CSV table of C-alpha atoms in Angstrom, one decimal:
chain,number,residue,atom,x,y,z
A,143,MET,CA,-2.5,-59.0,-20.6
A,144,LYS,CA,0.4,-61.4,-20.6
A,145,LEU,CA,2.9,-61.7,-17.7
A,146,ALA,CA,6.0,-63.9,-17.5
A,147,VAL,CA,7.8,-65.0,-14.3
A,148,VAL,CA,11.4,-66.0,-14.9
A,149,GLY,CA,12.3,-68.3,-12.0
A,150,GLY,CA,8.7,-69.6,-12.1
A,151,GLY,CA,9.8,-73.0,-10.6
A,152,SER,CA,10.6,-71.3,-7.3
A,153,THR,CA,8.8,-72.5,-4.2
A,154,TYR,CA,7.9,-68.8,-3.8
A,155,THR,CA,5.7,-68.9,-6.9
A,156,PRO,CA,2.4,-70.1,-5.3
A,157,GLU,CA,2.5,-67.0,-3.1
A,158,LEU,CA,2.6,-64.9,-6.3
A,159,ILE,CA,-0.1,-67.0,-7.9
A,160,ASP,CA,-2.4,-66.6,-4.9
A,161,GLY,CA,-2.0,-62.8,-5.2
A,162,PHE,CA,-2.8,-62.8,-8.9
A,163,ALA,CA,-5.9,-64.9,-8.2
A,164,ARG,CA,-7.2,-62.8,-5.3
A,165,LEU,CA,-6.4,-59.4,-6.9
A,166,ARG,CA,-7.5,-60.2,-10.5
A,167,ASP,CA,-9.6,-57.0,-10.6
A,168,THR,CA,-6.5,-55.0,-10.0
A,169,LEU,CA,-4.4,-56.9,-12.4
A,170,PRO,CA,-6.5,-58.8,-15.0
A,171,VAL,CA,-3.9,-61.4,-16.2
A,172,GLU,CA,-5.1,-63.4,-19.3
A,173,GLU,CA,-1.9,-65.4,-19.7
A,174,LEU,CA,0.7,-66.2,-17.1
A,175,VAL,CA,3.9,-67.9,-18.2
A,176,LEU,CA,6.2,-69.6,-15.6
A,177,VAL,CA,9.7,-69.9,-17.0
A,178,ASP,CA,12.4,-72.1,-15.4
A,179,PRO,CA,15.2,-74.4,-16.5
A,180,ALA,CA,14.3,-77.0,-13.9
A,181,ALA,CA,11.5,-78.8,-15.7
A,182,ASP,CA,10.7,-81.1,-12.8
A,183,ARG,CA,10.1,-78.3,-10.3
A,184,LEU,CA,8.3,-76.3,-12.9
A,185,GLU,CA,5.7,-78.9,-13.5
A,186,LEU,CA,5.0,-79.3,-9.7
A,187,VAL,CA,4.7,-75.6,-9.3
A,188,GLY,CA,2.7,-75.1,-12.5
A,189,GLY,CA,0.2,-77.8,-11.5
A,190,LEU,CA,-0.5,-76.2,-8.2
A,191,ALA,CA,-0.7,-72.8,-9.9
A,192,ARG,CA,-3.4,-74.0,-12.2
A,193,ARG,CA,-5.4,-75.5,-9.3
A,194,ILE,CA,-5.2,-72.3,-7.3
A,195,PHE,CA,-6.5,-70.3,-10.3
A,196,ALA,CA,-9.3,-72.9,-10.8
A,197,LYS,CA,-10.3,-72.9,-7.2
A,198,GLN,CA,-10.5,-69.1,-7.0
A,199,GLY,CA,-12.3,-68.9,-10.4
A,200,HIS,CA,-9.6,-67.0,-12.2
A,201,PRO,CA,-10.1,-67.4,-16.0
A,202,GLY,CA,-6.5,-66.8,-16.9
A,203,ARG,CA,-4.3,-69.4,-18.6
A,204,ILE,CA,-1.1,-70.6,-17.0
A,205,VAL,CA,1.7,-71.9,-19.2
A,206,THR,CA,5.0,-73.5,-18.2
A,207,THR,CA,8.2,-73.6,-20.3
A,208,THR,CA,11.9,-74.0,-20.0
A,209,ASP,CA,12.4,-71.7,-23.1
A,210,ILE,CA,13.1,-68.2,-22.0
A,211,ASP,CA,12.6,-66.6,-25.4
A,212,ALA,CA,9.2,-68.3,-25.9
A,213,GLY,CA,8.2,-67.5,-22.4
A,214,VAL,CA,8.8,-63.8,-22.5
A,215,ALA,CA,7.7,-63.2,-26.1
A,216,ASP,CA,5.0,-60.5,-26.2
A,217,ALA,CA,4.8,-60.3,-22.4
A,218,ASP,CA,3.6,-56.9,-21.1
A,219,ALA,CA,5.7,-57.4,-18.0
A,220,VAL,CA,8.4,-59.9,-16.9
A,221,LEU,CA,9.0,-60.6,-13.2
A,222,LEU,CA,12.5,-61.8,-12.3
A,223,GLN,CA,12.9,-64.0,-9.2
A,224,LEU,CA,15.8,-66.3,-10.0
A,225,ARG,CA,18.6,-67.7,-7.9
A,226,VAL,CA,21.7,-68.5,-9.9
A,227,GLY,CA,23.4,-71.5,-8.4
A,228,GLY,CA,20.3,-72.4,-6.3
A,229,GLN,CA,20.3,-73.0,-2.5
A,230,ALA,CA,23.7,-74.7,-2.8
A,231,ALA,CA,25.4,-71.5,-3.8
A,232,ARG,CA,23.4,-69.6,-1.2
A,233,GLY,CA,24.7,-72.1,1.4
A,234,ARG,CA,28.3,-71.3,0.4
A,235,ASP,CA,27.6,-67.6,0.5
A,236,GLU,CA,26.5,-68.0,4.1
A,237,THR,CA,29.4,-70.1,5.2
A,238,TRP,CA,32.8,-69.1,3.8
A,239,PRO,CA,32.7,-65.5,5.0
A,240,LEU,CA,32.4,-66.7,8.5
A,241,GLU,CA,35.8,-68.3,8.2
A,242,CYS,CA,37.2,-64.8,8.1
A,243,GLY,CA,35.0,-63.6,11.0
A,244,CYS,CA,32.7,-61.7,8.6
A,245,ILE,CA,28.9,-61.9,8.1
A,246,GLY,CA,27.8,-64.8,6.0
A,247,GLN,CA,24.6,-63.6,4.3
A,248,GLU,CA,23.2,-63.9,0.8
A,249,THR,CA,22.5,-60.2,0.1
A,250,THR,CA,25.1,-58.2,1.9
A,251,GLY,CA,28.8,-58.5,2.7
A,252,ALA,CA,31.0,-60.9,0.8
A,253,GLY,CA,28.2,-63.4,0.2
A,254,GLY,CA,26.0,-60.6,-1.3
A,255,LEU,CA,28.9,-59.7,-3.6
A,256,ALA,CA,29.2,-63.3,-4.7
A,257,LYS,CA,25.5,-63.4,-5.5
A,258,ALA,CA,25.8,-60.1,-7.5
A,259,LEU,CA,28.7,-61.5,-9.5
A,260,ARG,CA,26.7,-64.7,-10.4
A,261,THR,CA,23.5,-62.9,-11.0
A,262,VAL,CA,24.0,-59.7,-12.9
A,263,PRO,CA,25.3,-61.3,-16.2
A,264,VAL,CA,22.4,-63.8,-16.2
A,265,VAL,CA,19.8,-61.1,-15.6
A,266,LEU,CA,21.2,-58.8,-18.3
A,267,ASP,CA,21.1,-61.7,-20.8
A,268,ILE,CA,17.4,-62.3,-19.9
A,269,ALA,CA,16.6,-58.6,-20.2
A,270,GLU,CA,18.2,-58.5,-23.7
A,271,ARG,CA,16.0,-61.4,-24.7
A,272,VAL,CA,12.9,-59.5,-23.4
A,273,ARG,CA,14.0,-56.4,-25.3
A,274,ARG,CA,14.3,-58.4,-28.6
A,275,THR,CA,10.8,-59.8,-28.3
A,276,ASN,CA,9.0,-56.8,-26.7
A,277,PRO,CA,11.0,-53.6,-26.1
A,278,ASN,CA,8.1,-52.0,-24.4
A,279,ALA,CA,7.8,-54.7,-21.7
A,280,TRP,CA,8.4,-53.7,-18.1
A,281,ILE,CA,10.9,-55.7,-16.0
A,282,ILE,CA,10.1,-56.1,-12.3
A,283,ASP,CA,13.2,-57.3,-10.4
A,284,PHE,CA,12.7,-59.3,-7.2
A,285,THR,CA,16.1,-61.0,-7.6
A,286,ASN,CA,18.7,-60.1,-5.0
A,287,PRO,CA,20.7,-58.1,-4.5
A,288,VAL,CA,17.8,-56.0,-5.8
A,289,GLY,CA,19.6,-52.6,-5.7
A,290,ILE,CA,22.7,-53.8,-7.7
A,291,VAL,CA,20.6,-55.9,-10.2
A,292,THR,CA,18.1,-53.0,-10.8
A,293,ARG,CA,21.0,-50.6,-11.4
A,294,ALA,CA,22.5,-53.0,-13.9
A,295,LEU,CA,19.2,-53.2,-15.7
A,296,LEU,CA,18.6,-49.4,-15.7
A,297,GLN,CA,22.2,-48.6,-16.9
A,298,ALA,CA,21.7,-51.0,-19.8
A,299,GLY,CA,18.6,-49.0,-20.8
A,300,HIS,CA,15.9,-51.5,-19.8
A,301,LYS,CA,12.5,-50.4,-18.5
A,302,ALA,CA,13.0,-51.8,-15.0
A,303,VAL,CA,11.9,-51.3,-11.4
A,304,GLY,CA,13.2,-53.1,-8.4
A,305,LEU,CA,10.9,-54.6,-5.7
A,306,CYS,CA,11.5,-55.8,-2.2
A,307,ASN,CA,9.0,-57.0,0.4
A,308,VAL,CA,10.5,-55.3,3.5
A,309,ALA,CA,8.5,-52.1,3.2
A,310,ILE,CA,5.1,-53.8,2.6
A,311,GLY,CA,5.9,-56.1,5.6
A,312,PHE,CA,6.4,-53.0,7.8
A,313,GLN,CA,3.2,-51.4,6.4
A,314,ARG,CA,1.1,-54.5,7.2
A,315,LYS,CA,2.6,-54.8,10.7
A,316,PHE,CA,2.1,-51.1,11.6
A,317,ALA,CA,-1.5,-51.2,10.2
A,318,ARG,CA,-2.2,-54.1,12.6
A,319,LEU,CA,-0.7,-52.3,15.6
A,320,LEU,CA,-2.7,-49.1,14.7
A,321,ASP,CA,-5.9,-51.0,13.9
A,322,VAL,CA,-6.2,-49.4,10.5
A,323,THR,CA,-6.2,-50.8,6.9
A,324,PRO,CA,-2.8,-51.1,5.2
A,325,GLY,CA,-3.8,-48.5,2.6
A,326,GLU,CA,-4.1,-45.9,5.3
A,327,VAL,CA,-0.4,-46.3,6.3
A,328,HIS,CA,2.2,-44.4,4.3
A,329,LEU,CA,5.9,-45.0,5.2
A,330,ASP,CA,8.7,-42.5,5.1
A,331,HIS,CA,10.9,-45.3,3.9
A,332,VAL,CA,14.4,-44.2,2.9
A,333,GLY,CA,17.7,-45.8,2.0
A,334,LEU,CA,19.1,-48.5,-0.2
A,335,ASN,CA,17.7,-52.0,-0.7
A,336,HIS,CA,18.2,-53.9,2.6
A,337,LEU,CA,19.6,-50.8,4.1
A,338,THR,CA,16.5,-48.7,5.0
A,339,TRP,CA,14.9,-46.8,7.9
A,340,GLU,CA,11.3,-45.9,8.5
A,341,LEU,CA,11.7,-42.2,9.4
A,342,GLY,CA,7.9,-41.7,9.7
A,343,VAL,CA,4.6,-43.6,9.7
A,344,ARG,CA,1.9,-41.4,8.3
A,345,LEU,CA,-1.9,-41.9,8.3
A,346,GLY,CA,-3.7,-41.2,5.1
A,347,GLY,CA,-0.8,-40.3,2.8
A,348,PRO,CA,2.5,-38.5,2.4
A,349,GLU,CA,1.2,-35.4,4.2
A,350,GLY,CA,-0.6,-37.3,7.0
A,351,GLU,CA,0.0,-37.3,10.7
A,352,ASN,CA,3.3,-39.0,11.7
A,353,VAL,CA,2.4,-41.5,14.3
A,354,LEU,CA,5.8,-43.2,14.5
A,355,PRO,CA,6.6,-41.7,18.0
A,356,ARG,CA,3.4,-43.2,19.3
A,357,LEU,CA,4.0,-46.5,17.7
A,358,ILE,CA,7.5,-46.8,19.3
A,359,ALA,CA,6.2,-45.6,22.7
A,360,GLU,CA,3.2,-48.0,22.7
A,361,HIS,CA,4.6,-51.0,20.7
A,362,GLY,CA,8.4,-50.6,20.9
A,363,ASP,CA,8.9,-54.1,22.5
A,364,ALA,CA,7.1,-55.9,19.7
A,365,ILE,CA,8.9,-53.8,17.0
A,366,ALA,CA,12.3,-54.4,18.6
A,367,ASP,CA,11.6,-58.2,19.0
A,368,ASP,CA,10.8,-58.4,15.2
A,369,LEU,CA,14.1,-56.7,14.4
A,370,HIS,CA,16.1,-58.8,16.9
A,371,MET,CA,17.4,-55.6,18.4
A,372,PRO,CA,17.2,-54.2,21.9
A,373,ARG,CA,14.3,-51.9,22.6
A,374,ALA,CA,16.7,-49.3,23.8
A,375,ILE,CA,18.2,-48.9,20.3
A,376,VAL,CA,14.9,-48.3,18.7
A,377,ASP,CA,14.0,-45.7,21.4
A,378,ARG,CA,17.4,-44.0,21.0
A,379,LEU,CA,17.2,-43.8,17.2
A,380,GLY,CA,13.5,-42.8,17.2
A,381,VAL,CA,13.2,-44.5,13.8
A,382,VAL,CA,12.6,-48.2,12.8
A,383,PRO,CA,15.6,-49.7,11.0
A,384,SER,CA,15.2,-52.6,8.6
A,385,TYR,CA,16.1,-55.9,10.3
A,386,TYR,CA,19.0,-56.1,7.8
A,387,LEU,CA,20.6,-53.2,9.8
A,388,ARG,CA,21.3,-55.7,12.5
A,389,TYR,CA,24.2,-57.0,10.4
A,390,PHE,CA,25.8,-53.6,10.7
A,391,TYR,CA,24.7,-52.6,14.2
A,392,ALA,CA,25.5,-55.9,15.8
A,393,HIS,CA,28.0,-57.5,13.4
A,394,ASP,CA,30.1,-59.4,15.9
A,395,GLU,CA,27.1,-60.7,17.8
A,396,VAL,CA,25.5,-62.0,14.5
A,397,VAL,CA,28.7,-63.7,13.4
A,398,ARG,CA,28.9,-65.6,16.7
A,399,GLU,CA,25.2,-66.6,16.3
A,400,LEU,CA,25.7,-67.8,12.7
A,401,GLY,CA,28.6,-69.9,13.8
A,402,THR,CA,26.5,-71.9,16.2
A,403,LYS,CA,23.5,-73.0,14.0
A,404,PRO,CA,22.7,-74.4,10.6
A,405,SER,CA,22.7,-71.9,7.7
A,406,ARG,CA,19.5,-70.4,6.6
A,407,ALA,CA,20.1,-72.0,3.2
A,408,ALA,CA,20.1,-75.4,4.9
A,409,GLU,CA,16.8,-74.6,6.6
A,410,VAL,CA,15.3,-73.3,3.3
A,411,ALA,CA,16.5,-76.3,1.3
A,412,ALA,CA,14.8,-78.7,3.8
A,413,MET,CA,11.6,-76.6,3.6
A,414,GLU,CA,11.7,-76.5,-0.2
A,415,LYS,CA,11.9,-80.3,-0.3
A,416,GLU,CA,8.8,-80.5,1.9
A,417,LEU,CA,7.0,-77.8,-0.1
A,418,LEU,CA,7.7,-79.5,-3.4
A,419,ALA,CA,6.3,-82.8,-2.1
A,420,MET,CA,3.1,-80.9,-1.1
A,421,TYR,CA,2.9,-79.2,-4.5
A,422,GLY,CA,2.8,-82.6,-6.1
A,423,ASP,CA,-0.4,-83.5,-4.3
A,424,PRO,CA,-3.2,-83.2,-6.9
A,425,ALA,CA,-5.6,-82.4,-4.0
A,426,LEU,CA,-3.8,-79.3,-2.9
A,427,ASP,CA,-5.4,-76.2,-4.4
A,428,GLU,CA,-4.1,-73.4,-2.2
A,429,LYS,CA,-0.8,-72.2,-0.9
A,430,PRO,CA,0.2,-74.3,2.1
A,431,ALA,CA,0.7,-72.6,5.5
A,432,LEU,CA,4.4,-73.8,5.5
A,433,LEU,CA,5.1,-71.3,2.6
A,434,ALA,CA,4.8,-68.4,5.1
A,435,LYS,CA,8.0,-69.7,6.7
A,436,ARG,CA,9.9,-69.6,3.4
A,437,GLY,CA,10.1,-65.9,3.3
A,438,GLY,CA,8.8,-63.3,0.9
A,439,ALA,CA,5.7,-62.3,2.9
A,440,PHE,CA,3.3,-60.0,1.0
A,441,TYR,CA,5.5,-60.2,-2.1
A,442,SER,CA,2.4,-61.1,-4.2
A,443,GLU,CA,0.5,-58.0,-3.1
A,444,ALA,CA,3.5,-55.7,-3.8
A,445,ALA,CA,4.1,-57.3,-7.2
A,446,VAL,CA,0.5,-57.1,-8.3
A,447,ASP,CA,0.3,-53.4,-7.1
A,448,LEU,CA,3.5,-52.5,-9.0
A,449,ALA,CA,2.6,-54.3,-12.2
A,450,ALA,CA,-0.9,-52.8,-12.2
A,451,SER,CA,0.5,-49.3,-11.9
A,452,LEU,CA,3.2,-49.8,-14.5
A,453,LEU,CA,0.6,-51.3,-17.0
A,454,GLY,CA,-1.9,-48.5,-16.5
A,455,GLY,CA,-4.2,-50.4,-14.1
A,456,GLY,CA,-5.5,-49.7,-10.7
A,457,GLY,CA,-2.4,-49.9,-8.6
A,458,SER,CA,-1.6,-47.6,-5.7
A,459,PRO,CA,-0.3,-44.2,-6.7
A,460,HIS,CA,2.6,-44.4,-4.2
A,461,GLN,CA,4.7,-47.5,-3.7
A,462,VAL,CA,8.2,-48.3,-2.2
A,463,VAL,CA,10.4,-49.3,-5.1
A,464,ASN,CA,14.1,-49.4,-6.2
A,465,THR,CA,14.8,-46.8,-8.9
A,466,TYR,CA,17.2,-44.1,-9.9
A,467,ASN,CA,18.0,-41.5,-7.3
A,468,ASN,CA,17.8,-38.5,-9.6
A,469,GLY,CA,18.5,-35.9,-6.9
A,470,THR,CA,16.3,-37.4,-4.2
A,471,LEU,CA,19.2,-38.0,-1.9
A,472,PRO,CA,21.5,-35.0,-2.8
A,473,PHE,CA,24.6,-36.7,-1.4
A,474,LEU,CA,24.3,-39.5,-3.9
A,475,PRO,CA,24.8,-39.5,-7.7
A,476,ASP,CA,21.7,-39.3,-9.8
A,477,ASP,CA,22.3,-42.9,-11.2
A,478,ALA,CA,22.5,-44.5,-7.8
A,479,VAL,CA,19.6,-46.8,-7.1
A,480,ILE,CA,17.7,-46.0,-4.0
A,481,GLU,CA,14.7,-47.6,-2.2
A,482,VAL,CA,12.0,-45.0,-1.4
A,483,GLN,CA,8.4,-44.1,-1.8
A,484,ALA,CA,7.7,-43.2,-5.5
A,485,LYS,CA,4.9,-42.2,-7.7
A,486,VAL,CA,4.4,-45.1,-10.0
A,487,ASP,CA,2.4,-45.0,-13.3
A,488,GLY,CA,2.8,-46.1,-16.9
A,489,THR,CA,5.9,-43.9,-17.3
A,490,GLY,CA,7.8,-45.6,-14.5
A,491,ALA,CA,8.7,-44.7,-10.9
A,492,THR,CA,9.5,-41.1,-9.8
A,493,PRO,CA,10.8,-40.8,-6.2
A,494,LEU,CA,8.9,-38.6,-3.8
A,495,ALA,CA,10.7,-36.0,-1.7
A,496,VAL,CA,12.3,-37.3,1.5
A,497,PRO,CA,13.2,-35.6,4.7
A,498,GLU,CA,16.8,-34.5,5.1
A,499,LEU,CA,18.8,-37.4,6.5
A,500,ASP,CA,20.7,-37.4,9.7
A,501,PRO,CA,24.5,-38.1,9.0
A,502,LEU,CA,24.1,-41.3,11.0
A,503,TYR,CA,22.0,-42.7,8.1
A,504,ALA,CA,23.4,-40.7,5.2
A,505,GLY,CA,27.0,-41.8,6.0
A,506,LEU,CA,26.2,-45.5,5.8
A,507,ILE,CA,24.1,-45.0,2.7
A,508,GLY,CA,26.9,-43.2,1.0
A,509,ASN,CA,29.4,-45.9,2.0
A,510,VAL,CA,27.3,-48.8,0.8
A,511,THR,CA,26.5,-47.0,-2.4
A,512,ALA,CA,30.2,-46.7,-3.1
A,513,TYR,CA,30.5,-50.5,-2.5
A,514,GLU,CA,27.6,-51.1,-4.9
A,515,ASP,CA,29.4,-49.0,-7.6
A,516,LEU,CA,32.4,-51.2,-7.3
A,517,ALA,CA,30.3,-54.4,-7.0
A,518,LEU,CA,28.5,-53.7,-10.3
A,519,GLU,CA,31.8,-52.9,-12.0
A,520,ALA,CA,33.1,-56.3,-10.8
A,521,ALA,CA,30.0,-58.0,-12.0
A,522,LEU,CA,30.1,-56.4,-15.4
A,523,ARG,CA,33.9,-56.6,-16.1
A,524,GLY,CA,35.2,-59.3,-13.8
A,525,GLY,CA,38.8,-59.5,-12.4
A,526,ARG,CA,40.3,-60.3,-9.1
A,527,ASP,CA,41.3,-56.7,-8.4
A,528,ARG,CA,37.8,-55.4,-8.9
A,529,VAL,CA,36.4,-58.0,-6.5
A,530,PHE,CA,39.0,-57.1,-3.9
A,531,LYS,CA,38.2,-53.4,-4.2
A,532,ALA,CA,34.5,-54.0,-3.7
A,533,LEU,CA,35.2,-56.1,-0.6
A,534,LEU,CA,37.6,-53.6,0.8
A,535,ALA,CA,35.0,-50.8,0.3
A,536,HIS,CA,32.2,-52.7,2.1
A,537,PRO,CA,31.7,-51.4,5.6
A,538,LEU,CA,31.2,-55.0,7.0
A,539,ILE,CA,34.7,-55.9,5.8
A,540,GLY,CA,36.9,-52.9,5.2
A,541,GLN,CA,40.3,-54.4,6.2
A,542,PHE,CA,43.0,-55.4,3.7
A,543,GLU,CA,43.7,-58.8,5.3
A,544,TYR,CA,40.0,-59.8,5.2
A,545,ALA,CA,39.4,-58.5,1.7
A,546,GLU,CA,42.4,-60.5,0.4
A,547,ALA,CA,41.3,-63.7,2.0
A,548,LEU,CA,37.6,-63.2,1.1
A,549,THR,CA,38.5,-62.5,-2.6
A,550,ASP,CA,40.3,-65.8,-2.8
A,551,LYS,CA,37.4,-67.7,-1.2
A,552,LEU,CA,34.8,-66.0,-3.3
A,553,ILE,CA,36.5,-66.9,-6.5
A,554,ALA,CA,37.2,-70.4,-5.4
A,555,HIS,CA,33.6,-71.1,-4.4
A,556,ASN,CA,32.1,-69.4,-7.5
A,557,ARG,CA,34.5,-70.2,-10.4
A,558,GLU,CA,31.8,-72.2,-12.3
A,559,HIS,CA,29.6,-69.1,-12.5
A,560,LEU,CA,32.3,-66.5,-13.3
A,561,ALA,CA,33.3,-66.6,-17.0
A,562,TRP,CA,36.5,-64.5,-16.3
A,563,ALA,CA,37.7,-66.8,-13.6
């Protein structure tokens, strides 16, 4: 089995490598290719990756290359974890929206749109290269904004599934609180990427007992602290929202906070510098503890599980993924991409039935889906007017004056990445 990781020079990658090494019985990788245009980073990450495999006795071969076509050739699955423009572009995404009093964040709002516009054309080019070398390869997208990128891939006819680590993070946390194994916890996880709610927490599978009310009653303070939301909100909703919902439920408070501290991009850039120095140490043969602060917790377990199921191995039968709606949420079009529990096997991902959604959640999902429609259109076809309409449609913006100003700022800060600009 051959897997390729595009964006393999990321400081995330040792987390992924560690998962491949520990879970080799689930996903027996014979060749792993790390692909990245940044040759210097790639060699540092690749060296550590080989040492991790060696320490854990993994017999697989790790190859590094800057050549995308060579790297993805004959791969059974290709994982995408790239960041177009790097941390510098992320830093801008988190900064210029604040000048208009709007959230500065890399996956939602105006910054999220900027990232989508930079990313979608690059991902589609990579996917076409994969299709030319191996049309049967699966593409697993971990590149944000996952929902929009996955929809672009699916609309172009690629065998693609989107992946996010939010759900597996909740699963692991709830398992600890309940003192059970993660495999015993099934989430009623519903929504769009970075716009989800845990409507139930079931023991033993989709039909198991829903222990979410007990979780909130006994552990509501800890859950609310992790979300950076008041306990009263969690109690009142009776569900657990993704921490990304704070951008919607406490928008003005978050804007004030972001204006008083360094951007997350600046923090990550400093962390990456330190991590890369560590990766260059020939004595290091395991992922360093600092990597846990980088983000992407449990990404490796989720990626291995998904790849194993898609490639006919021993992955879990039900996993939270991003895939076509196909009637699952009746108020959305079939070709909307949703994030829900799905049956995953060699044919792809088929969403499981979900409970009827309260209008409180369905309304916001519908609104953000409309924005994602317009965002993808802007990413595929370009043009100032399409960017403006997407911004105007976003519920975190939604005002003519803001949308006009943000359109100008987005284009000015991203011109080098936008062919039409």
